[in-house]
XYZ file of C-alpha atoms in Angstrom:
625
model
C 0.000 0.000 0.000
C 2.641 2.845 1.214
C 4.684 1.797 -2.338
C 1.538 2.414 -4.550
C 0.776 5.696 -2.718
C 4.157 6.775 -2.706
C 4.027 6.008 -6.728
C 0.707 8.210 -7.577
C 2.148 11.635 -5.041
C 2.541 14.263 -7.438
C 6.174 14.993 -7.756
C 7.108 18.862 -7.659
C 7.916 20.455 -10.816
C 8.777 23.749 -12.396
C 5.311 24.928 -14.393
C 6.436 25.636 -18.160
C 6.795 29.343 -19.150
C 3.818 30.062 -20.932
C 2.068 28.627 -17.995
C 3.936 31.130 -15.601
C 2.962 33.789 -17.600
C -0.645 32.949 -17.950
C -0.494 32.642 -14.277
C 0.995 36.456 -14.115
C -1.617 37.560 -16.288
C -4.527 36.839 -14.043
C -2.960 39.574 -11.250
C -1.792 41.943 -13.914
C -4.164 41.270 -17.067
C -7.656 42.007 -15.010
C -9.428 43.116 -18.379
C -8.821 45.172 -21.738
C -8.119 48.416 -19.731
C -5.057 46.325 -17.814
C -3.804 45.736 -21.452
C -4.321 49.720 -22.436
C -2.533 51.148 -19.312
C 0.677 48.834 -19.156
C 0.916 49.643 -22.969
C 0.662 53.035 -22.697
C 3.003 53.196 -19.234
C 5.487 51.663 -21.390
C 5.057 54.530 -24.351
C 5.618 57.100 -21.661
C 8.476 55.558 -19.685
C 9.837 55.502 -23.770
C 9.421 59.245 -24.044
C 6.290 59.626 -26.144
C 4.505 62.611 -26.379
C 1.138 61.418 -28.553
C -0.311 58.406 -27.946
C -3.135 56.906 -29.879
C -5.247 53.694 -28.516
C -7.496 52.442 -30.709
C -10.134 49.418 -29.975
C -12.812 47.245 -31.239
C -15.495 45.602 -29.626
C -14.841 47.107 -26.151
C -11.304 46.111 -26.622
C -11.474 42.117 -26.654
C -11.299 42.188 -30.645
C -8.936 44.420 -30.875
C -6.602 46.799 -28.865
C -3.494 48.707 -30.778
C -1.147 51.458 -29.253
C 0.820 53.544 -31.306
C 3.522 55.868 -29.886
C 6.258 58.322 -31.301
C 8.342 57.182 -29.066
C 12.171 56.083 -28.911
C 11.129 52.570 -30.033
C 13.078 49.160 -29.462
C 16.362 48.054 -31.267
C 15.844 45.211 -33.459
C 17.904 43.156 -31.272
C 16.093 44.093 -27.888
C 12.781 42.890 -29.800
C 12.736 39.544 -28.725
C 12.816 40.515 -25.550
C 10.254 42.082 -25.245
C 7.838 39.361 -24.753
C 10.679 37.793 -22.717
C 9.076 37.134 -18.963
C 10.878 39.682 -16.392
C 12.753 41.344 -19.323
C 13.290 45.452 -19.021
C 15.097 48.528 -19.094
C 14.190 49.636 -16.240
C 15.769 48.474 -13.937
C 19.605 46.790 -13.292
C 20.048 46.629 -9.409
C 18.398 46.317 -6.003
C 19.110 49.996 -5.598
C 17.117 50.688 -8.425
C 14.437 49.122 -6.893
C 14.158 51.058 -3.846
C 14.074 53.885 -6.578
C 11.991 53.681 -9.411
C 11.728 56.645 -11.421
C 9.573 55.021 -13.883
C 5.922 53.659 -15.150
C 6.148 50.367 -15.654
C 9.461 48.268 -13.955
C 8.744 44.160 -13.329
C 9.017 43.118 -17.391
C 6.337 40.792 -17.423
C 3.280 42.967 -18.595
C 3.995 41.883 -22.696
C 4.757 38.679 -21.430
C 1.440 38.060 -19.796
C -0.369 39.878 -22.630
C 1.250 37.498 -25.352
C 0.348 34.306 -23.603
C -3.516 35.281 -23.390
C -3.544 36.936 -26.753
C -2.471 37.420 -30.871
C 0.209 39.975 -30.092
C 2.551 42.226 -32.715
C 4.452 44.859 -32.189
C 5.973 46.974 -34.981
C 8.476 49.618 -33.865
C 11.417 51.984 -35.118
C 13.950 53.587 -33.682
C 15.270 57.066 -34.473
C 18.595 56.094 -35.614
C 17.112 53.365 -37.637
C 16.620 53.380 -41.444
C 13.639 51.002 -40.905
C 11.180 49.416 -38.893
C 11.085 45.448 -37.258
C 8.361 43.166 -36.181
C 7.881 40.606 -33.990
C 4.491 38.609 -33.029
C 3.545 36.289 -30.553
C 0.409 33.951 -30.785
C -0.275 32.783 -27.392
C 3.368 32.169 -26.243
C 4.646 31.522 -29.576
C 7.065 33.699 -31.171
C 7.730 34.252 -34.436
C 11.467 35.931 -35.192
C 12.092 39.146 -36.030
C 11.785 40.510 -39.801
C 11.954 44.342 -40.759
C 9.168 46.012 -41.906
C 8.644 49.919 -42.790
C 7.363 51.559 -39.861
C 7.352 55.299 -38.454
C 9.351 56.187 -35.660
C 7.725 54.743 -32.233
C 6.049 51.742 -31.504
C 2.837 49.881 -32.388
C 1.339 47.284 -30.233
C -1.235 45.076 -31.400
C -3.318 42.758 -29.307
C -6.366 40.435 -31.052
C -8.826 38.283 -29.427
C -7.826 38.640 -26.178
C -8.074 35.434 -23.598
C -8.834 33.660 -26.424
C -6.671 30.615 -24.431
C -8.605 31.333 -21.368
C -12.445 30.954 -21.752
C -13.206 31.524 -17.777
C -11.585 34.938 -18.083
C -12.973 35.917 -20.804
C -16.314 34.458 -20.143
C -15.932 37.056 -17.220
C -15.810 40.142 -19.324
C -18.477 42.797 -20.131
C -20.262 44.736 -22.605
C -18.393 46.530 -25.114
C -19.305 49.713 -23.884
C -18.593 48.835 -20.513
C -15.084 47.971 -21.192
C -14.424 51.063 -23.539
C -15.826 52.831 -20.694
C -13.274 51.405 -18.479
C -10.382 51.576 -20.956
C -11.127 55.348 -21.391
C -11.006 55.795 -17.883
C -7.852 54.217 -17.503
C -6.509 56.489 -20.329
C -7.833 59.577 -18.042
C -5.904 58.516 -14.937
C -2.798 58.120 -16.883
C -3.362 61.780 -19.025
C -4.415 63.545 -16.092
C -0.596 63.368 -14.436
C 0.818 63.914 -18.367
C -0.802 67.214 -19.842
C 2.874 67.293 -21.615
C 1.603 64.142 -23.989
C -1.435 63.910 -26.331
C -3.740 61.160 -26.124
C -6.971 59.578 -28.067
C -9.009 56.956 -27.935
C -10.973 55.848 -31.109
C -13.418 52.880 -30.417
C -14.603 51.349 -33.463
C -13.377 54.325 -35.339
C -15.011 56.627 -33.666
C -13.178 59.210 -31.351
C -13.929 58.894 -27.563
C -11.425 60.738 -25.984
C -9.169 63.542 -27.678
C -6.617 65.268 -25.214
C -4.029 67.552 -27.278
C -1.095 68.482 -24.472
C -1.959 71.894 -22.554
C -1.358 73.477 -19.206
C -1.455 71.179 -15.976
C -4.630 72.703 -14.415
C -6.737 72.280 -17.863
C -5.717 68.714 -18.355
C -6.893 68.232 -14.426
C -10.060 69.786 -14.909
C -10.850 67.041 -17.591
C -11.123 64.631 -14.693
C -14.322 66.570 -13.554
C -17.851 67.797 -14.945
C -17.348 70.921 -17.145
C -19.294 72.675 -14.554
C -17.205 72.058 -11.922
C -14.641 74.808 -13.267
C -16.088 77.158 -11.389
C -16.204 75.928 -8.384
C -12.504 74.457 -7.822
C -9.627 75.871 -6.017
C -6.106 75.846 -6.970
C -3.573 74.241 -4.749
C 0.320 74.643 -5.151
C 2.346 74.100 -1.642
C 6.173 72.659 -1.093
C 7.261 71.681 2.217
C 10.227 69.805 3.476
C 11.192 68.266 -0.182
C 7.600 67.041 -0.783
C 5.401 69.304 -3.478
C 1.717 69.372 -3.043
C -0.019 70.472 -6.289
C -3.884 70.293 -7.816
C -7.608 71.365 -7.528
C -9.899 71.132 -4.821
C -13.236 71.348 -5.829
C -15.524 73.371 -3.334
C -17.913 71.648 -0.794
C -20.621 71.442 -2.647
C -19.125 69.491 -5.104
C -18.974 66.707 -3.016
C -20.591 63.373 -3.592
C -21.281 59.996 -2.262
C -19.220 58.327 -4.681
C -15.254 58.928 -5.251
C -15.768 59.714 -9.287
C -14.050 62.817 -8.570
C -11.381 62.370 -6.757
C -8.105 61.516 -8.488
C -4.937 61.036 -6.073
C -1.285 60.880 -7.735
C 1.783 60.029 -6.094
C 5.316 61.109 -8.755
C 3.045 60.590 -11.548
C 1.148 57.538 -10.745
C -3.195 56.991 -9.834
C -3.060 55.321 -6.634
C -5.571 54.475 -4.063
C -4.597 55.579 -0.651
C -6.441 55.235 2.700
C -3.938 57.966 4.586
C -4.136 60.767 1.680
C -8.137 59.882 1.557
C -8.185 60.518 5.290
C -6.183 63.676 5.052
C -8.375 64.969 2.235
C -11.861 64.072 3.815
C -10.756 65.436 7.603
C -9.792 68.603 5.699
C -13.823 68.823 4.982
C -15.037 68.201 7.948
C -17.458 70.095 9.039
C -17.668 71.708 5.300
C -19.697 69.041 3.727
C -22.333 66.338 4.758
C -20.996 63.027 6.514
C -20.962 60.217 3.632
C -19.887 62.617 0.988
C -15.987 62.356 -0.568
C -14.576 66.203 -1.687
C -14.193 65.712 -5.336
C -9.884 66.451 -5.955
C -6.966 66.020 -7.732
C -4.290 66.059 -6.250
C -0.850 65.576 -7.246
C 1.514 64.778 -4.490
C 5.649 64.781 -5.739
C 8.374 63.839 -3.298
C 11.940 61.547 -3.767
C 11.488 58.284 -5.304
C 13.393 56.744 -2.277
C 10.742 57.864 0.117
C 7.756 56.122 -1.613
C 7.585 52.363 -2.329
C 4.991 51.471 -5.730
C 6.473 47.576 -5.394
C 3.325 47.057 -3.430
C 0.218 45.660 -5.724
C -0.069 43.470 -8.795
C -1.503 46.767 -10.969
C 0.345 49.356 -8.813
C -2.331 51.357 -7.495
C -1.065 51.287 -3.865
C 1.867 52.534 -2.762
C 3.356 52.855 1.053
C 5.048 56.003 2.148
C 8.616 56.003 4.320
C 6.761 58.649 6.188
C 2.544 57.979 6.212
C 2.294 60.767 8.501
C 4.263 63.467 6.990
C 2.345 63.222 4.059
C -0.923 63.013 5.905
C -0.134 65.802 7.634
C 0.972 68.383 4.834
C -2.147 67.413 2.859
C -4.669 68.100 5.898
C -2.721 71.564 6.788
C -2.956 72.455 3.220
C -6.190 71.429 1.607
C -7.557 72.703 4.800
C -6.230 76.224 4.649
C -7.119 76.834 1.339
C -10.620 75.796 2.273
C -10.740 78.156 5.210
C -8.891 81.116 2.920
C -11.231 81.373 0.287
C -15.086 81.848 0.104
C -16.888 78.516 0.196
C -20.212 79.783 -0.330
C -22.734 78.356 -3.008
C -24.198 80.348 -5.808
C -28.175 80.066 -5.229
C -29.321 78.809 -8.619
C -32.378 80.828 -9.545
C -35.364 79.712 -11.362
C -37.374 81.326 -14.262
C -40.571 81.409 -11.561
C -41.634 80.633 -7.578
C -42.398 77.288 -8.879
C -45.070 75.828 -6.321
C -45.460 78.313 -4.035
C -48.969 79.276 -3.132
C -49.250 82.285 -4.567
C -50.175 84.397 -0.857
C -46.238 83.060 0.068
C -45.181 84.294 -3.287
C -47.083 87.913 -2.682
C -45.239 88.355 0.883
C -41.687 87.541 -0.603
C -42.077 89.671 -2.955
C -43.463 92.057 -0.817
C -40.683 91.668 1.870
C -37.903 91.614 -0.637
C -39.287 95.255 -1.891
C -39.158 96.333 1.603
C -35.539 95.262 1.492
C -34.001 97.046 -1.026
C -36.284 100.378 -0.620
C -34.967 100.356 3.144
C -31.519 102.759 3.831
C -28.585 100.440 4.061
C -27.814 100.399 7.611
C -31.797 101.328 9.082
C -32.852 98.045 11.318
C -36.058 96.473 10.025
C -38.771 96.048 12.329
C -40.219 93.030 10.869
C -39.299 90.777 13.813
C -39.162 91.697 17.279
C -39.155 90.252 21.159
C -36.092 87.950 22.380
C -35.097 84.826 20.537
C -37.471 81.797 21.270
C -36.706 80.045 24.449
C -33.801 82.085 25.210
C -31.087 81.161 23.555
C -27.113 81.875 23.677
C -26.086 84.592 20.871
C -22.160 85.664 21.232
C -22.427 89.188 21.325
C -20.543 91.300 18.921
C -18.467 94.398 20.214
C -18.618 96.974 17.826
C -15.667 99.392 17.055
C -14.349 101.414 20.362
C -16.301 99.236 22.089
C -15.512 96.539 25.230
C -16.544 93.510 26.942
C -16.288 89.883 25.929
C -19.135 87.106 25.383
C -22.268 86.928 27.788
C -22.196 84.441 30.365
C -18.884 84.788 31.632
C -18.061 84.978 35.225
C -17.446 88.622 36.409
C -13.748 89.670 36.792
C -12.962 86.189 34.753
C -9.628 86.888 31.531
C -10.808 87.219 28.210
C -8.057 85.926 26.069
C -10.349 87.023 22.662
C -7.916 90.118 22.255
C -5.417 87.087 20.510
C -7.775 86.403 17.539
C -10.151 89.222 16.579
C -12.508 86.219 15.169
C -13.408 84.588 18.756
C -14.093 88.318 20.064
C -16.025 89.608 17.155
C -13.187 92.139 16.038
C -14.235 94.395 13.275
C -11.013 93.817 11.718
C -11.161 91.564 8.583
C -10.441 88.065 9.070
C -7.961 86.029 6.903
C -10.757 83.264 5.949
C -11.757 85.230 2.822
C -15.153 83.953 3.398
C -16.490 87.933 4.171
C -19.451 88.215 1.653
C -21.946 90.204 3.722
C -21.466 93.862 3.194
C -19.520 95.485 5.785
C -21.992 98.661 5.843
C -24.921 96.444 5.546
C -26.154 95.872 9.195
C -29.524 94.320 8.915
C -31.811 92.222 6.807
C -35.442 90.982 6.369
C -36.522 87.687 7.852
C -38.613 85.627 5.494
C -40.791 83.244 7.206
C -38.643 83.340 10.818
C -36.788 81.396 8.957
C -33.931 83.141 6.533
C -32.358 85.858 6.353
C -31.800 88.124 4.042
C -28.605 90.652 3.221
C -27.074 92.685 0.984
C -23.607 91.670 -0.255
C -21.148 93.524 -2.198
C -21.510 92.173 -5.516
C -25.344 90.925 -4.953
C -27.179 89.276 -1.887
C -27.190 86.667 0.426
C -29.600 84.307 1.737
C -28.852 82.745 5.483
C -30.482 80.112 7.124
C -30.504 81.484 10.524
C -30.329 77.710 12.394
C -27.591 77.041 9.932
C -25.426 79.935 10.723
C -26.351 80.481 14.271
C -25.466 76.260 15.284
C -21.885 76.858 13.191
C -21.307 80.454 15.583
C -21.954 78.242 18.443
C -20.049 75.653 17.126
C -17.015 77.610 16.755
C -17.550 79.747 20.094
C -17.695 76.226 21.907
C -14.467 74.957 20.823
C -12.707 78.019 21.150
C -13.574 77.716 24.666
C -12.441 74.126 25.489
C -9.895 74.930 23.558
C -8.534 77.325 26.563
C -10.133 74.967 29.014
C -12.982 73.385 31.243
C -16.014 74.639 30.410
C -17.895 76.655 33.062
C -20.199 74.084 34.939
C -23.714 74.665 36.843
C -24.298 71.875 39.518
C -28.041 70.745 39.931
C -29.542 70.843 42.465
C -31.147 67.638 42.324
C -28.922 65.090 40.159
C -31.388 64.008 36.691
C -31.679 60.476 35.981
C -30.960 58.603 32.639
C -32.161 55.384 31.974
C -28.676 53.335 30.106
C -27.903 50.212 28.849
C -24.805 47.738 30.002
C -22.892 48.834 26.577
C -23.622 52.764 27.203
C -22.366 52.822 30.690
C -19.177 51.005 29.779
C -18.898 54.061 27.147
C -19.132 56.445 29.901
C -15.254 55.880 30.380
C -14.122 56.490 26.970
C -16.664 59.937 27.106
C -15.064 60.503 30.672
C -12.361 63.246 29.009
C -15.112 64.699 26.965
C -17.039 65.425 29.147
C -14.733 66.669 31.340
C -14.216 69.250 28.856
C -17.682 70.069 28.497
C -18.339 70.931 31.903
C -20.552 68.009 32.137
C -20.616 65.553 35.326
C -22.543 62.390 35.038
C -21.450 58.837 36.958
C -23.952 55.500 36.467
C -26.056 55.044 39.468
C -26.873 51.201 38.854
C -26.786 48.692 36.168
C -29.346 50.238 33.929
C -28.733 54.090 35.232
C -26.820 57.458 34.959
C -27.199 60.520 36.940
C -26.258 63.639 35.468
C -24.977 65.874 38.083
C -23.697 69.102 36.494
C -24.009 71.244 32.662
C -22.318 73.449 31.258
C -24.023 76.974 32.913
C -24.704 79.104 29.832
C -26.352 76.170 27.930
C -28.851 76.404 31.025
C -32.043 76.065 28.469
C -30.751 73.032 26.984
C -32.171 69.511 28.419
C -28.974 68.085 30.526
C -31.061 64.934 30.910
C -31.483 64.645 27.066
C -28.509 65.565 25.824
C -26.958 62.913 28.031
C -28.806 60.748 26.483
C -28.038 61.387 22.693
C -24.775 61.344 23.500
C -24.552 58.324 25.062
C -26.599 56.226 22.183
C -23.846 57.925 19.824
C -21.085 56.537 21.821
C -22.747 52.775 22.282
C -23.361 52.254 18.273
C -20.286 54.303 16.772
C -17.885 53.830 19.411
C -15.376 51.633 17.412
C -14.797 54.413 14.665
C -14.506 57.599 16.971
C -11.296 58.842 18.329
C -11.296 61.364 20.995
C -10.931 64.297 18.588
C -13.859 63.105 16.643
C -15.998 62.258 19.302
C -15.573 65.471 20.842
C -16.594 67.380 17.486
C -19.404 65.428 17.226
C -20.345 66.336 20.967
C -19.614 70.320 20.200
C -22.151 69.579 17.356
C -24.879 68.170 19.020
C -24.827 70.420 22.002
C -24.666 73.392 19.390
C -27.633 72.083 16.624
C -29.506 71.897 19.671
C -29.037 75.730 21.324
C -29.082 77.303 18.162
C -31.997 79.471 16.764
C -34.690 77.576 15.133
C -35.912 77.798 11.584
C -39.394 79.755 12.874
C -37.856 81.335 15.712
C -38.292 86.012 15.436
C -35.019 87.401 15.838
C -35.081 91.286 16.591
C -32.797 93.614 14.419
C -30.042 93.581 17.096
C -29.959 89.761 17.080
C -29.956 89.779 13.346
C -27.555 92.152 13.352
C -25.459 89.578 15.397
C -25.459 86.924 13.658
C -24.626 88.956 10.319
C -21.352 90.433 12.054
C -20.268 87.198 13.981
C -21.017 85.202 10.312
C -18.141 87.865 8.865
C -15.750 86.608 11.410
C -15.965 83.152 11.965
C -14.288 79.931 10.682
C -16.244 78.521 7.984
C -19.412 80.129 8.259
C -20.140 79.015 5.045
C -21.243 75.385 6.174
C -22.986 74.308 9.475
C -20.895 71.477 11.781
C -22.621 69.160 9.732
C -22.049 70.002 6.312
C -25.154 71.698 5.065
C -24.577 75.359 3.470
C -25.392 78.163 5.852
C -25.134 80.597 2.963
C -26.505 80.666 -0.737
C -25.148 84.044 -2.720
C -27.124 85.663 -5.780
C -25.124 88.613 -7.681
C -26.087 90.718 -9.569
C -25.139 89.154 -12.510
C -27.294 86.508 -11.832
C -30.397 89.196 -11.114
C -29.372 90.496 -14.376
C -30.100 87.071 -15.708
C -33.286 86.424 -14.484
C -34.985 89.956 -15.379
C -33.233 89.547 -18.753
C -31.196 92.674 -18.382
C -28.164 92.961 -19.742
C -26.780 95.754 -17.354
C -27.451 98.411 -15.381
């Protein structure tokens, strides 16, 4: 018995070549758009500065590349379909620093084993072209031909050897779809080179070389154009360069967002991170800030040896990269005005037409009012009493309500906590300096003359973002002022949300809140912060606690804190329906000059939406004034 099973063990063996390199071409071959962008790497690493890519039937009929590049001797040309064969690299040290596209040699070797390849190229030194094919594995020699300077790569019927890959592919326009976006990625980093697509003779994609901010805008909408912002920053031997596109542009998918590391479309988790903690607070949760960024640093300090189609790369230093891309993206957000252009309509719409009569009515009283006379459309205190920073005026003194008598002010530091009428270095100032009040439509909005046009406000919007940014400045310096009760207020808690009270222990220490669990099923809230005395300590508690028990595993202190400052702030803000009186509209139209993203509540949603008068010109079909 042991001979005969001894007999039948499979012996180990070394698998034939063409078998290796069918093997390689499942991780590197995925589909007719793997084919497209190792081809056209290799055109660029050959110093090509048009490339043309033309297809047929979605690419699985047919897929050619034709460069004007430096082409391959005659002699290298067998080679070329040669498995680990390149000339791009010689030593481990060039390894550790690859300066090119493409750098394992085994791309045309996988292609040729799954495929009818040719390739036809010409050298600039040569009188003639050569040609070389390879059907499946098999390769024919080499025999000249007449050929233009560059290369020509041919590739028919592809996985014709290998019926469960191809059985595996899609529609035709489905892979053209993908094999133009694969040309994108690769153009987007090159606006030096030319590229096209033609798919079944028809032209798809036609990018002549231009400037580097033109070719990136081809990665978005047309539209977008508008709404972008340029980014250019060097620090420490690593350049940061692209366009941010504004918060609204943001989306639930990640279409529009394009990251490059020295030339290459990668996918990375810590330059995602930076980019999305840069929004925070500037767009909704779920949404991805549409981006392309272009991140350039020394070839030793990045390593692209790290996936079969290398779209991942690691960094030497993750957190010096993370760390310049937050910093920047985020002060270009907070240096430039992120507010939304309203998008007006040719009519109300829907509106019942008595709504329509009192806008229109309340917009006349707007603009025949003196700039600078308070309305009186509103008056009496703001519902249920609550917290408004105050504004000091010019000459004038004092710092926010509510804080102890005799206590420091430390607001002289940053003219934007204390309400300084100096101009703040946000850019985001859009409300006219001279223009101190505004109609209230419906208790609701808010409505203000700007310099180049007017704004509409959504009071809860703005308001919960002053709060927002008033209650972080404050923990920020410290404790927040606490009230005790007077009799401690009961929450009702599960097991899993007072084992969370530990991890909020810090938080809300900070917050000025004081709340211990009383029994297995029970916490009592003992002290709140004093000038959020019309808030429901008991409630609040609560929320906070059910946030903790079911997101617990994704928040870090930072964000769990933010999140706290945002619930405690959407809650004491104004209400859409609550009457503010001039002075408090006033207020909030100075404090919304001076604070930190005032375009955008904590939670995303504009605060602001600005009409110019262009746009008014538009609409009543003038053509000037």
């Amino acid at each position: 018995m042991n001979g005969v099973a001894e007999t039948s063990r499979p012996r180990i063996h070394q698998l034939p070549p063409n078998l290796v390199n069918r093997i390689a071409a499942g991780e590197v071959i995925e589909r007719p758009a793997s084919v497209v962008k190792e081809c056209v790497e290799n055109s660029l690493d050959a110093g090509a500065t048009a490339i043309t890519v033309e297809i047929d039937d979605g690419g699985k009929a047919l897929i050619r590349i034709l460069d004007n590049g430096n082409g391959i001797p005659a002699e290298d040309l067998p080679l070329a379909f040669a498995s680990h064969a390149t000339s791009k690299l010689t030593d481990d040290a060039d390894l550790f620093a690859i300066k090119t596209m493409g750098f394992r040699g085994e791309a045309l070797a996988s292609i040729g084993s799954v495929s009818f390849a040719r390739i036809v190229s010409r050298t600039p030194d040569s009188d003639g072209g050569c040609e070389i094919t390879n059907r499946g594995g098999e390769m024919s020699p080499v025999k000249a031909i007449g050929a233009n300077v560059g290369t020509s790569v041919e590739i028919r019927d592809l996985f014709y050897n290998v019926p469960a890959r191809r059985k595996f592919l899609k529609a035709s326009g489905t892979e053209s779809g993908h094999i133009a976006d694969a040309i994108l990625k690769i153009a987007i980093a090159r606006p030096d080179v030319s590229f096209k697509l033609l798919s079944g003779g028809r032209v798809s994609l036609d990018l002549p070389a231009t400037a580097p901010v033109l070719r990136w805008l081809e990665a978005w909408p047309a539209e977008y154009a508008q709404s972008k912002l340029d980014l250019d920053v060097e620090s420490d031997g690593i350049c940061l360069r692209g366009i941010i596109g504004l918060p609204e542009l943001a989306m639930p998918h990640l279409k529009n967002q394009y990251l490059f590391v020295n030339g290459r479309c990668v996918r990375d988790k810590f330059i995602g991170h930076a980019l999305k903690e840069a929004f925070r607070g500037l767009c909704e949760p779920g949404r991805n800030p549409a981006a392309v960024l272009m991140i350039e640093l020394s070839p030793e300090l990045v390593d692209v040896n790290v996936h079969p189609t290398k779209s991942e790369v690691r960094f030497r230093d993750s957190s010096r990269v993370h760390g310049l891309v937050l910093s920047s993206v985020r002060s270009l957000l907070l240096g430039n005005d992120l507010v939304p252009r309203a998008k007006p309509q040719a009519s109300f719409g829907n509106v019942e037409p008595v709504a329509r009569t009192s806008m229109r009515e309340q917009l006349a009283s707007f603009f025949r009012a003196d700039v600078g006379t308070p309305t009186s459309h509103s008056s009496g205190p703001i519902a249920g009493g609550h917290y408004l920073p105050d504004v000091p005026v010019a000459g004038s003194t004092g710092g926010p309500p509510h804080d102890p008598p005799g206590a420091a002010t430390s607001y002289d530091s940053d003219p934007r906590e204390a309400g300084s009428t100096s101009v703040p270095q946000t850019g985001q100032v859009l409300v006219a300096q001279n223009a101190t009040s505004a109609i209230q439509l419906h208790n609701s909005y808010l409505v203000a003359e700007s310099d180049d046009g007017l704004v509409i406000i959504d009071q809860h919007a703005l308001h919960e973002r002053i709060m927002f940014e008033d209650l972080l400045a404050r923990v920020s310096r410290g404790p927040l002022e606490s009230q005790r009760l007077l009799i401690p207020l009961v929450v009702s808690a599960s097991p899993q949300q007072i084992d969370a009270l530990e991890m909020l222990a810090p938080i809300f220490a900070q917050l000025g809140i004081e709340a211990a669990a009383i029994g297995p099923d029970a916490v009592a809230v003992h002290a709140f912060p004093s000038f959020l005395e019309k808030l429901d300590p008991a409630a609040f508690v609560k929320d906070v606690l059910e946030k903790a028990e079911t997101e617990s595993a994704r928040l870090d202190h930072e964000t769990l804190l933010h999140d706290t400052l945002d619930m405690m702030s959407c809650k004491a803000a104004v209400k859409a329906g609550d009457p503010l009186t001039p002075e408090e509209i006033r207020m909030l139209l100075q404090r919304r000059n001076l604070v930190d993203r005032a375009s955008n509540c904590p939670h995303g949603r504009p605060t602001t939406l600005k009409l110019s008068l262009r746009d008014l010109e538009k609409q009543f079909k003038r053509t000037g004034f």
